[in-house]
CSV table of C-alpha atoms in Angstrom, one decimal:
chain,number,residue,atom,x,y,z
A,1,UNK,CA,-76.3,-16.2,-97.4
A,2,UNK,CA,-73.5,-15.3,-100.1
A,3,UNK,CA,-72.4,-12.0,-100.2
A,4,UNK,CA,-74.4,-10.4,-103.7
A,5,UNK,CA,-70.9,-9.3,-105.5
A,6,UNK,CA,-72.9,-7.5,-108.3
A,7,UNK,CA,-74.3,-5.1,-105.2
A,8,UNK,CA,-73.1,-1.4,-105.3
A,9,UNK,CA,-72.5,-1.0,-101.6
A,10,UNK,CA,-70.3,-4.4,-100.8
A,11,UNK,CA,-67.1,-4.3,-99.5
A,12,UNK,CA,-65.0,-4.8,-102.4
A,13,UNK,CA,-66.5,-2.1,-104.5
A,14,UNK,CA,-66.1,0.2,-101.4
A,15,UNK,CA,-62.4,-1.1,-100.7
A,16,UNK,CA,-61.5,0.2,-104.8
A,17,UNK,CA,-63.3,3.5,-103.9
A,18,UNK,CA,-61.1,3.7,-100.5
A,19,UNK,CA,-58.0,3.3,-102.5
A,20,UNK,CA,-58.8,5.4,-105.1
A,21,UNK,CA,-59.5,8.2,-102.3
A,22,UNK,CA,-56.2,7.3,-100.7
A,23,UNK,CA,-53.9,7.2,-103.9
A,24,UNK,CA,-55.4,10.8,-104.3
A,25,UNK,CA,-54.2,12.1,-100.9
A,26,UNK,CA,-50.5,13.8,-101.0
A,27,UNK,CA,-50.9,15.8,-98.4
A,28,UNK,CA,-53.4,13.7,-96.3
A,29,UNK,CA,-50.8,10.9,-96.5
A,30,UNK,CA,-48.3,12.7,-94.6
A,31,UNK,CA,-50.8,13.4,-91.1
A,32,UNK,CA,-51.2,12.0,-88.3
A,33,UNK,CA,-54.7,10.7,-86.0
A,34,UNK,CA,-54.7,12.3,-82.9
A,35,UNK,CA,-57.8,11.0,-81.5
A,36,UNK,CA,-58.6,6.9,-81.4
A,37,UNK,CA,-61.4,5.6,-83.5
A,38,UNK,CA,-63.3,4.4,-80.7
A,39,UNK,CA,-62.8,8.0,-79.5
A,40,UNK,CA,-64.8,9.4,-82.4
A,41,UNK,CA,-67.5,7.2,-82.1
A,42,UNK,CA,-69.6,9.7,-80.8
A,43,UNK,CA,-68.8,12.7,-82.8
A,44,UNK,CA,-71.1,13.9,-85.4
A,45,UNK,CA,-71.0,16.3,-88.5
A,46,UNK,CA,-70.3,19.9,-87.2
A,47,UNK,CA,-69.0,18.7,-83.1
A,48,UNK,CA,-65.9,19.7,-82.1
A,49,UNK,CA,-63.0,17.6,-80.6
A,50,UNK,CA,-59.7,19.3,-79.0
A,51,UNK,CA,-56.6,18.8,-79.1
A,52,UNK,CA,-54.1,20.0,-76.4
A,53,UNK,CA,-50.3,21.5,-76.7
A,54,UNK,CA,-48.2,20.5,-73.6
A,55,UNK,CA,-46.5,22.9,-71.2
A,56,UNK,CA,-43.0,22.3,-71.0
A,57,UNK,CA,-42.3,25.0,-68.6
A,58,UNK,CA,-39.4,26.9,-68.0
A,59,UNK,CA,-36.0,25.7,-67.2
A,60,UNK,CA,-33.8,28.0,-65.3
A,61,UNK,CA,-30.1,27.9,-64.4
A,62,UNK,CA,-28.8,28.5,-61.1
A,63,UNK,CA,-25.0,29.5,-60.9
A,64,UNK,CA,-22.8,28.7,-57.8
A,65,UNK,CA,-22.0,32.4,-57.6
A,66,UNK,CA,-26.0,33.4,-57.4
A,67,UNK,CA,-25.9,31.5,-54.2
A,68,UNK,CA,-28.3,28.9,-52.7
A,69,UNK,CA,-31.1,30.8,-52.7
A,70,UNK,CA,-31.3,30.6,-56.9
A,71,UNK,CA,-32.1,26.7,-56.2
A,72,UNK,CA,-35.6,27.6,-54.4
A,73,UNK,CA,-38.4,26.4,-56.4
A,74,UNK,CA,-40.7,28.7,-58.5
A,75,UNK,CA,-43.7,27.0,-59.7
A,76,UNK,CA,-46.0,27.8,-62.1
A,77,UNK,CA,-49.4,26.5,-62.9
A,78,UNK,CA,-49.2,24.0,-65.7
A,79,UNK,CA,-51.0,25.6,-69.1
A,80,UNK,CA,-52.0,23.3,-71.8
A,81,UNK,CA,-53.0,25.2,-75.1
A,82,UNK,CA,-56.1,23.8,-76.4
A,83,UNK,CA,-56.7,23.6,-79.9
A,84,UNK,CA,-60.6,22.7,-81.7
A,85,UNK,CA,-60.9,20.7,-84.4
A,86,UNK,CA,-64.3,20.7,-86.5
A,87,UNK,CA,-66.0,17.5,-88.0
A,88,UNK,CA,-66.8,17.5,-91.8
A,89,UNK,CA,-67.6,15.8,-94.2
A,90,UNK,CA,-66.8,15.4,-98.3
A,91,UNK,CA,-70.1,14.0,-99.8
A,92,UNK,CA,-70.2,12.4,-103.5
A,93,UNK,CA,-73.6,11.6,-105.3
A,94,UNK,CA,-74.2,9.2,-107.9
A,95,UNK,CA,-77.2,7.7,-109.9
A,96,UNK,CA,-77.0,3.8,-111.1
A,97,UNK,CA,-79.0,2.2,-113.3
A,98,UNK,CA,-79.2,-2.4,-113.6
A,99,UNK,CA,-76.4,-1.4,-116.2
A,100,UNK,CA,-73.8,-0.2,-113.8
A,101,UNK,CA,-74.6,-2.1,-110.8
A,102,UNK,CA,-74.2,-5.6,-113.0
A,103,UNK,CA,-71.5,-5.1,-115.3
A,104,UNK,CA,-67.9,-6.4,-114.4
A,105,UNK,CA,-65.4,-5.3,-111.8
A,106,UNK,CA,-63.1,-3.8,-113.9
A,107,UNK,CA,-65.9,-1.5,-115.3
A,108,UNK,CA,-66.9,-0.5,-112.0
A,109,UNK,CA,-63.3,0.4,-111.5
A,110,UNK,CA,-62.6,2.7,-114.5
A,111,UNK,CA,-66.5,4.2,-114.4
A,112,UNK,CA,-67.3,4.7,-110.8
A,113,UNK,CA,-64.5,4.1,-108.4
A,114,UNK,CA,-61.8,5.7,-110.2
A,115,UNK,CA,-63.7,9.5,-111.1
A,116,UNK,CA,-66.1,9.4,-108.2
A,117,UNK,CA,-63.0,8.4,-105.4
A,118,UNK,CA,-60.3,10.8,-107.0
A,119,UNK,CA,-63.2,13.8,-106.7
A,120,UNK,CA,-63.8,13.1,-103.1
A,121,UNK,CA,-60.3,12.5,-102.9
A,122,UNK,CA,-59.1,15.9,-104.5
A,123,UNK,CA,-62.0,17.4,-102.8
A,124,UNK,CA,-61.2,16.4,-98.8
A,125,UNK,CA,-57.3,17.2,-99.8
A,126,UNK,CA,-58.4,21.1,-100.8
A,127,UNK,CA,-60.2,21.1,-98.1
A,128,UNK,CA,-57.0,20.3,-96.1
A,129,UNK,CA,-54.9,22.3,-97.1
A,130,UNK,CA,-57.0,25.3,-97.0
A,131,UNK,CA,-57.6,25.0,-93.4
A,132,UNK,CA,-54.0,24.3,-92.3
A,133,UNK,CA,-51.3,25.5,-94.6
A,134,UNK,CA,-50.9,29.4,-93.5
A,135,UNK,CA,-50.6,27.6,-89.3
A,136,UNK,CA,-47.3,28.7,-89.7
A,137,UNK,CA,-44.8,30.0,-87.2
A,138,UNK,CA,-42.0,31.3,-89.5
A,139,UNK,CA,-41.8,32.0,-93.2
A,140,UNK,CA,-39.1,32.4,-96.3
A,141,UNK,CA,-39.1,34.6,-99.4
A,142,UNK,CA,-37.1,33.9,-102.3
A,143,UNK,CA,-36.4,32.2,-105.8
A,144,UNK,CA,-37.4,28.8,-107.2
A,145,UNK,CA,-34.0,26.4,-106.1
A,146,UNK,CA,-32.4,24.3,-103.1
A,147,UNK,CA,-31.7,27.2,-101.5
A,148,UNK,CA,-35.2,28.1,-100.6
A,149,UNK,CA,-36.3,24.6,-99.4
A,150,UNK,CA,-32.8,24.2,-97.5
A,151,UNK,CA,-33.8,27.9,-95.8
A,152,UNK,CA,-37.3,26.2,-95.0
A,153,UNK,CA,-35.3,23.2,-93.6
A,154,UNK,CA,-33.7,25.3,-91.1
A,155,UNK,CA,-36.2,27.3,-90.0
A,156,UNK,CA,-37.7,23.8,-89.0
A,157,UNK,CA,-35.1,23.1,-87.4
A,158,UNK,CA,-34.6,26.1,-85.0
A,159,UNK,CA,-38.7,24.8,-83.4
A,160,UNK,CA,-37.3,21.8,-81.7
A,161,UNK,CA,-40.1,19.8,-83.2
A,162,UNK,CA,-39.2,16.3,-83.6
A,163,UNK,CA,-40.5,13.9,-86.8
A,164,UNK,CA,-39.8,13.0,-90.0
A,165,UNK,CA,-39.7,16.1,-92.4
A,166,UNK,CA,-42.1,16.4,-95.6
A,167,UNK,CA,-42.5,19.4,-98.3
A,168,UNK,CA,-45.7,20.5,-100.5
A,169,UNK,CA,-44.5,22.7,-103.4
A,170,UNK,CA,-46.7,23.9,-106.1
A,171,UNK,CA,-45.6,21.5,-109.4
A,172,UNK,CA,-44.6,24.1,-111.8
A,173,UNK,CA,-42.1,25.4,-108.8
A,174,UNK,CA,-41.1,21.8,-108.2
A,175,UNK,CA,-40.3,21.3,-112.0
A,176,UNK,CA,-38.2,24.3,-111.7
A,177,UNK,CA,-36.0,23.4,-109.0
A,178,UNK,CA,-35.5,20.0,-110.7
A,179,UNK,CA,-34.6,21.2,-114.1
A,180,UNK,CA,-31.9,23.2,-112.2
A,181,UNK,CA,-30.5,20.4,-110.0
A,182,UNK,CA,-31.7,16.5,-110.8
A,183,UNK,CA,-28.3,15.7,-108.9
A,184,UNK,CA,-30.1,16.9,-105.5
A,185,UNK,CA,-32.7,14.8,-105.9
A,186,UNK,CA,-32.7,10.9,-105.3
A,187,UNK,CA,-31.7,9.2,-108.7
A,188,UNK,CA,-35.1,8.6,-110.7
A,189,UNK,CA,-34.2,4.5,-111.4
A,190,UNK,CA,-34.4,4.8,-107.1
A,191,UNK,CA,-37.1,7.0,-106.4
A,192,UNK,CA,-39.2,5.3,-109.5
A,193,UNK,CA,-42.4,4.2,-107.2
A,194,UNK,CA,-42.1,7.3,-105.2
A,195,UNK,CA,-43.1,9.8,-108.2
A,196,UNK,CA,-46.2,7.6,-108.8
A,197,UNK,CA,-47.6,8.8,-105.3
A,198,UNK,CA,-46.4,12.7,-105.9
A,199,UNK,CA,-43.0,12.7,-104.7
A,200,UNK,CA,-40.1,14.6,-106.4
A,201,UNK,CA,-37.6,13.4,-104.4
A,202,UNK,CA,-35.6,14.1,-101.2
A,203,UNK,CA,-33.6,16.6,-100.5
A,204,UNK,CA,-31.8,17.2,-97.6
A,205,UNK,CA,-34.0,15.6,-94.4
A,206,UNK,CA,-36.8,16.6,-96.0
A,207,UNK,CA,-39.1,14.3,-98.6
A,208,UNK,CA,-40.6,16.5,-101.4
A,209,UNK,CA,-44.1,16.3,-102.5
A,210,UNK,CA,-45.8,18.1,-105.6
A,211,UNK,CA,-49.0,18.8,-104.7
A,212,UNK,CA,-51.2,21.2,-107.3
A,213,UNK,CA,-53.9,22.7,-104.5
A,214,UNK,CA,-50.8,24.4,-102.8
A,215,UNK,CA,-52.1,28.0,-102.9
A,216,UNK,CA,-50.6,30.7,-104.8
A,217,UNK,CA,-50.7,34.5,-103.3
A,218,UNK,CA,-50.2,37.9,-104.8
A,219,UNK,CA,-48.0,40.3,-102.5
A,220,UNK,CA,-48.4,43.5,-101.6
A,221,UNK,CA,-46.7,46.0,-99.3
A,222,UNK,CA,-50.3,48.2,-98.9
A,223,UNK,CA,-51.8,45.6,-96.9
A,224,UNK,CA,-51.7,46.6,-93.3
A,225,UNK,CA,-52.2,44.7,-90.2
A,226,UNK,CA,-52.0,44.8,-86.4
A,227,UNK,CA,-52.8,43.7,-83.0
A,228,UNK,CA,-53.2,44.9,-80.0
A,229,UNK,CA,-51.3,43.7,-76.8
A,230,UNK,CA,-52.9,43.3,-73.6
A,231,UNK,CA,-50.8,42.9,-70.3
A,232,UNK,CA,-50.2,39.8,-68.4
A,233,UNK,CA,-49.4,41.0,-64.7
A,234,UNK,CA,-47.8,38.9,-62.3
A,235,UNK,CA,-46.5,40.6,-58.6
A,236,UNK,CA,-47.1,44.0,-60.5
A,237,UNK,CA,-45.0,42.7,-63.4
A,238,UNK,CA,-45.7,42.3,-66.5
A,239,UNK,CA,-44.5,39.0,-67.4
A,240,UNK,CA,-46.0,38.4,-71.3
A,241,UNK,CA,-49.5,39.6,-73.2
A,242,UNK,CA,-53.0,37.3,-73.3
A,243,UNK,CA,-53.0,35.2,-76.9
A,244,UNK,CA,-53.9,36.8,-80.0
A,245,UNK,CA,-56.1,35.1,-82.2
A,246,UNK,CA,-56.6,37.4,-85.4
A,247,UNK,CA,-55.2,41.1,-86.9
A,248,UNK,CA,-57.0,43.8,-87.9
A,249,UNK,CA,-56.4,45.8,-90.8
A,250,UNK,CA,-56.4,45.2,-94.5
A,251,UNK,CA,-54.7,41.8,-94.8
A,252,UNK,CA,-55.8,39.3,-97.0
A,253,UNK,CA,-55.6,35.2,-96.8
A,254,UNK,CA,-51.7,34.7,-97.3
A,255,UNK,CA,-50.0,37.5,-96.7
A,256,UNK,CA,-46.5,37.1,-94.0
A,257,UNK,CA,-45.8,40.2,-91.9
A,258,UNK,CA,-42.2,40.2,-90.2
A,259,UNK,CA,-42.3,42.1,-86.7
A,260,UNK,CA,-39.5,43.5,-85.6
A,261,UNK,CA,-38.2,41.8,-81.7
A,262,UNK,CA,-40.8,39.4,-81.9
A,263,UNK,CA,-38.8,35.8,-81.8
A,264,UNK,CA,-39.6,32.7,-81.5
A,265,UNK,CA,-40.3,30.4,-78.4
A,266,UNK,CA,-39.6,27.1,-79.2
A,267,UNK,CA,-41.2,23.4,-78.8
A,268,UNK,CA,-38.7,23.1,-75.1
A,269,UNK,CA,-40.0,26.6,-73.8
A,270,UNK,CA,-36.3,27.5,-74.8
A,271,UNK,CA,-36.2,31.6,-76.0
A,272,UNK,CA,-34.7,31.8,-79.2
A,273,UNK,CA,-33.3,34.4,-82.1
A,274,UNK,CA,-35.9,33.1,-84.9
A,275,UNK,CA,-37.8,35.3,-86.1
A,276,UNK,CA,-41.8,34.6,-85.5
A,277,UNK,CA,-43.8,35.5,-88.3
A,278,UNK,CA,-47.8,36.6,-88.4
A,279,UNK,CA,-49.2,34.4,-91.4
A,280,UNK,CA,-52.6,35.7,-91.8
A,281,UNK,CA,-55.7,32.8,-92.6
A,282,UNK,CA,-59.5,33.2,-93.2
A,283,UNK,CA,-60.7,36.4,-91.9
A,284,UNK,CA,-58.2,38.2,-90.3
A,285,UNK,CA,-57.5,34.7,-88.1
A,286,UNK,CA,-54.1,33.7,-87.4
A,287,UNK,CA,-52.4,30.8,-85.9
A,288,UNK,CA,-52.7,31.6,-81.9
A,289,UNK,CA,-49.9,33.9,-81.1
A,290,UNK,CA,-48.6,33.5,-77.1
A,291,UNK,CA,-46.0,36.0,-76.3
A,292,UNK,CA,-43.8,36.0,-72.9
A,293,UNK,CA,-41.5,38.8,-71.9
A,294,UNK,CA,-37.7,37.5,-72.6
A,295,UNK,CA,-36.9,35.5,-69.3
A,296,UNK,CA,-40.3,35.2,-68.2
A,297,UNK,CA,-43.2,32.3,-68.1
A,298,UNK,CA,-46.2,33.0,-69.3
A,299,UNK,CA,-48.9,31.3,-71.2
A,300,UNK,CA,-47.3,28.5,-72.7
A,301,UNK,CA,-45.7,30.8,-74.8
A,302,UNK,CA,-45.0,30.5,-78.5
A,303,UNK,CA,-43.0,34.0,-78.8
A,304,UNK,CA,-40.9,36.5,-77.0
A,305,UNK,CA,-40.2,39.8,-76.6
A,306,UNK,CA,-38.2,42.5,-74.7
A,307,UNK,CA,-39.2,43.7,-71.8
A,308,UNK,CA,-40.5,47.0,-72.3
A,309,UNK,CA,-42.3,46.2,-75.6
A,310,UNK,CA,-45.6,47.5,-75.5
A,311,UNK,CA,-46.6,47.5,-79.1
A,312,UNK,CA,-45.9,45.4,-82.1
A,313,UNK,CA,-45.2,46.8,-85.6
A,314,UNK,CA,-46.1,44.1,-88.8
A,315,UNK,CA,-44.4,45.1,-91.6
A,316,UNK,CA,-45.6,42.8,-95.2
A,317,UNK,CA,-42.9,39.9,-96.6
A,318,UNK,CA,-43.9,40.0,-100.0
A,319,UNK,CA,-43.1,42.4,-102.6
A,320,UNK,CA,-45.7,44.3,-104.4
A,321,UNK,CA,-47.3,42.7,-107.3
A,322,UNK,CA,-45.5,39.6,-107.1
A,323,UNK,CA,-47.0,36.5,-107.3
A,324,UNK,CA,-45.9,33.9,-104.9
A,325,UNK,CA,-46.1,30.0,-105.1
A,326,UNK,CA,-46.8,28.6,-101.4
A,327,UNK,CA,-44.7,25.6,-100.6
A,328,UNK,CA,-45.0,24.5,-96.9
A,329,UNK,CA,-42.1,22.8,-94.8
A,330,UNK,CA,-43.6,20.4,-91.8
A,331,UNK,CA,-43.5,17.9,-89.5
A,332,UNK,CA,-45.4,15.0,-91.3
A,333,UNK,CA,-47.3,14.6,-87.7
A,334,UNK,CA,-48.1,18.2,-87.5
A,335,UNK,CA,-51.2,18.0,-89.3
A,336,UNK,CA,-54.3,15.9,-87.1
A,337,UNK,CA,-56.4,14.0,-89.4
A,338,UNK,CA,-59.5,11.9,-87.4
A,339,UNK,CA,-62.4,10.2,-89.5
A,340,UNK,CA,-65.6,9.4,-87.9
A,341,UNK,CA,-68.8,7.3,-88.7
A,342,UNK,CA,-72.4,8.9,-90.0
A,343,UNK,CA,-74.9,6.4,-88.7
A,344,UNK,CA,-76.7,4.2,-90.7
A,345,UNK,CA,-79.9,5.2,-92.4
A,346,UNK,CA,-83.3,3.0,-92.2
A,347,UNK,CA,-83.5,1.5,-96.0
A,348,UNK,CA,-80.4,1.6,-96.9
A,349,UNK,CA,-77.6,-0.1,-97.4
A,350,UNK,CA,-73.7,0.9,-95.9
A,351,UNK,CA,-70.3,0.0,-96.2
A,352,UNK,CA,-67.1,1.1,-95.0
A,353,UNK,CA,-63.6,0.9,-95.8
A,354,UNK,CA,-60.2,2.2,-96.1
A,355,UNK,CA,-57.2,1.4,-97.2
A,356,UNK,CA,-55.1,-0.3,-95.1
A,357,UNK,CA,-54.3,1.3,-91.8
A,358,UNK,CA,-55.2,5.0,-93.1
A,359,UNK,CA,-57.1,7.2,-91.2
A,360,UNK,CA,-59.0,7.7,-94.8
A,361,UNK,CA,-61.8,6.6,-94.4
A,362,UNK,CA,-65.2,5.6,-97.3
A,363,UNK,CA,-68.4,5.2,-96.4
A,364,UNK,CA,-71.3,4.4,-99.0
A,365,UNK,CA,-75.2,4.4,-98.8
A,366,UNK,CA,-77.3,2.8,-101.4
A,367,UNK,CA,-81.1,2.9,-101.6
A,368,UNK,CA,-82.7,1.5,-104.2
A,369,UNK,CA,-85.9,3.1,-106.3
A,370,UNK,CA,-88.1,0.3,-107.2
A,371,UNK,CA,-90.1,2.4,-110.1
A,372,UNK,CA,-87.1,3.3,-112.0
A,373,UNK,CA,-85.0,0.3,-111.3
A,374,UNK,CA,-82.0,2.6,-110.2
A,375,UNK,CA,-80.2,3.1,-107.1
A,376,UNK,CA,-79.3,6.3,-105.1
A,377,UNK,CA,-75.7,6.5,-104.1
A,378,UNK,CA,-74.0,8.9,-101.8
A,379,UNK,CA,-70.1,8.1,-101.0
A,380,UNK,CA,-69.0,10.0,-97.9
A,381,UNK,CA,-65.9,10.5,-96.5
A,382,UNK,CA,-66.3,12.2,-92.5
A,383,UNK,CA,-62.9,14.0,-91.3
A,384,UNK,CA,-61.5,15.8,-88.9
A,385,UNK,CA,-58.5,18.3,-90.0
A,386,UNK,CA,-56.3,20.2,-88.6
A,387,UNK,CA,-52.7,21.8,-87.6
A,388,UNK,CA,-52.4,22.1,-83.7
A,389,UNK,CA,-49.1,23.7,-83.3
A,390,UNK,CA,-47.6,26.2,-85.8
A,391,UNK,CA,-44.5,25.9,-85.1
A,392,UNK,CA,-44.5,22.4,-86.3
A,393,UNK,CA,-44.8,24.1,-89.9
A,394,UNK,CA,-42.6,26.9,-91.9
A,395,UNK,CA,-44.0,28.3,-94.9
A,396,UNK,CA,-41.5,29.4,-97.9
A,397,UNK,CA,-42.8,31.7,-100.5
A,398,UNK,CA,-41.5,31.0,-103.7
A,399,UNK,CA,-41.6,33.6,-106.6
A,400,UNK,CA,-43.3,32.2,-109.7
């Protein structure tokens, strides 16, 4: 039997509501599936899948003069860092009446696909970005212009994380640094079809995005927060402290506390002179902080510190009163994006698509309601986000 075109839930309809969500999906563009749809199969709204962060160990250098004995091996147990990721789902309902299931293509287009995919859309990208833009590692304070995003760039740089590089700014900061230096930017008559899909530009080795749902954060140099170190012995030594998963105190979603000694570990295991930085999320959570005493193992370590340290101070980033636009700096990889399937429902009818080879995907349910000729229609769209390794990510602060 034909396929019934004029039918809500068909696959063409459903393909213009997958590209609709797509088209409205900066940030989501730029992420990367960690787990294979087969994979996800099983996985339902509200289970739990896991990502882990390999161990690279710790490389040591023996010297001739140390003597043959620095060449005996000292092992230590491998320690992936395992990182949970929560299924959602973004849920849109609709009512249709024989009116808007029969009428042409291109109305269905501008009525239904158009509005109802770019609210889903915007609604799964907030969602996004809320849960993984303050997994940071390092952050940057200073003044809309190149300097700021090249100061990002570096800090980048100094992980040892390896992909392409891609840049959310807040749009009124992005218009800013433009009006200042169009030059920097790829020449418009070049970078025409990227400004249709958000792009400013790129600037140095990192592609610039304008995305509006990048937060914005008020400083303030009240806020307090701290944590509280807990040993890691090994032969009577202390070698690093367990992870640290949150700060107490009076810290509020946003706010970027330097601590003085604390440095960076990076993506190689190598000990470096970055400063790490405490970005504080929902609740007091942060990104899981794994500190190692300087030229020791321990943990899979994401920071180090002196040996001695037995305390950490956090001291607040951002001035008082001033009100910060929140432009993040990544690896386009660093963020994990999965979709999975809800089963289908007994009277119903379902279709999914995406576009192309996203990881987007659309699925829609229509029942029908005999007595008032009109059709139930719920477009959902399951995901899986979130940002594994911090240090994959920098966050600048940008005054507004």
């Amino acid at each position: 039997m034909a396929t019934n075109d004029q039918t809500f839930s068909n696959n063409k309809k459903v393909k213009m509501i997958a590209t609709a969500v797509y088209a409205n999906c900066p940030y989501l563009k730029k992420a990367h599936s960690y787990v294979p749809m087969d994979q996800m199969q099983d996985k339902k709204y509200g289970n739990k899948y896991s990502v882990y962060i390999p161990d690279p160990g710790k490389t040591r250098i023996a010297s001739a003069s140390d003597g043959k004995e620095k060449l005996a091996a000292q092992y230590d147990a491998i320690n992936e860092i395992e990182y949970d990721i929560v299924c959602d789902a973004a849920l849109n309902d609709c009512e249709l009446t024989l009116w808007n299931k029969f009428g042409d293509m291109e109305s269905f287009r501008d009525q239904i696909a158009l509005p109802h995919g770019r609210s889903v859309a915007r609604g799964v990208e907030k969602a996004a970005i809320d849960k993984t833009v303050f997994q940071a590692s390092q952050a940057v304070v200073g003044v809309a212009g190149l300097e700021i995003l090249s100061e990002a760039q570096g800090a980048l740089d100094m992980t040892g994380a390896v992909g392409n590089k891609v840049t959310f700014i807040n749009p009124t900061v992005g218009t800013k640094i433009a009006a200042k230096a169009l030059g920097a930017f790829n020449n418009p008559d070049i970078a025409k079809d990227l400004y249709r899909d958000n792009w400013l530009g790129k600037y140095g080795a990192s592609t610039i995005v304008t995305e509006s749902y990048m937060p914005v954060v008020v400083g303030s140099s009240s806020r307090t927060a701290s944590v509280t170190l807990t040993k890691v012995l090994k032969d009577g030594k202390t070698i690093g402290f367990e992870p640290i998963k949150s700060v107490s105190g009076t810290a509020k979603k946003g706010d970027a506390f330097k601590v003085e000694g604390l440095k960076l570990v990076d993506k190689n295991g190598v000990q470096t002179d970055a400063d790490y930085v405490i970005i504080v999320g929902d609740n007091g959570e942060i990104a899981e902080l794994r500190i190692e005493i300087e030229g020791e193992s321990c943990n899979n370590a994401n920071a180090w510190v002196a040996a001695g340290t037995e305390s950490l101070t956090l001291v607040p980033m951002l001035a008082d009163g001033k009100k910060y636009a929140v432009t993040q700096c990544r690896i386009e990889g660093a963020v994990a994006f999965d979709s999975y399937k809800f089963a289908e429902l007994p009277g119903t009818k379902m279709t999914t698509e995406k576009f192309e080879d996203s990881a987007i995907e659309v699925q829609t349910y229509e029942g029908g309601n005999i007595d008032t000729f009109t059709s139930g229609v719920r477009i959902v769209v399951p995901f899986a986000v979130g940002l594994p390794d911090p240090r994959e990510s920098v966050i600048a602060y940008i005054e507004m």
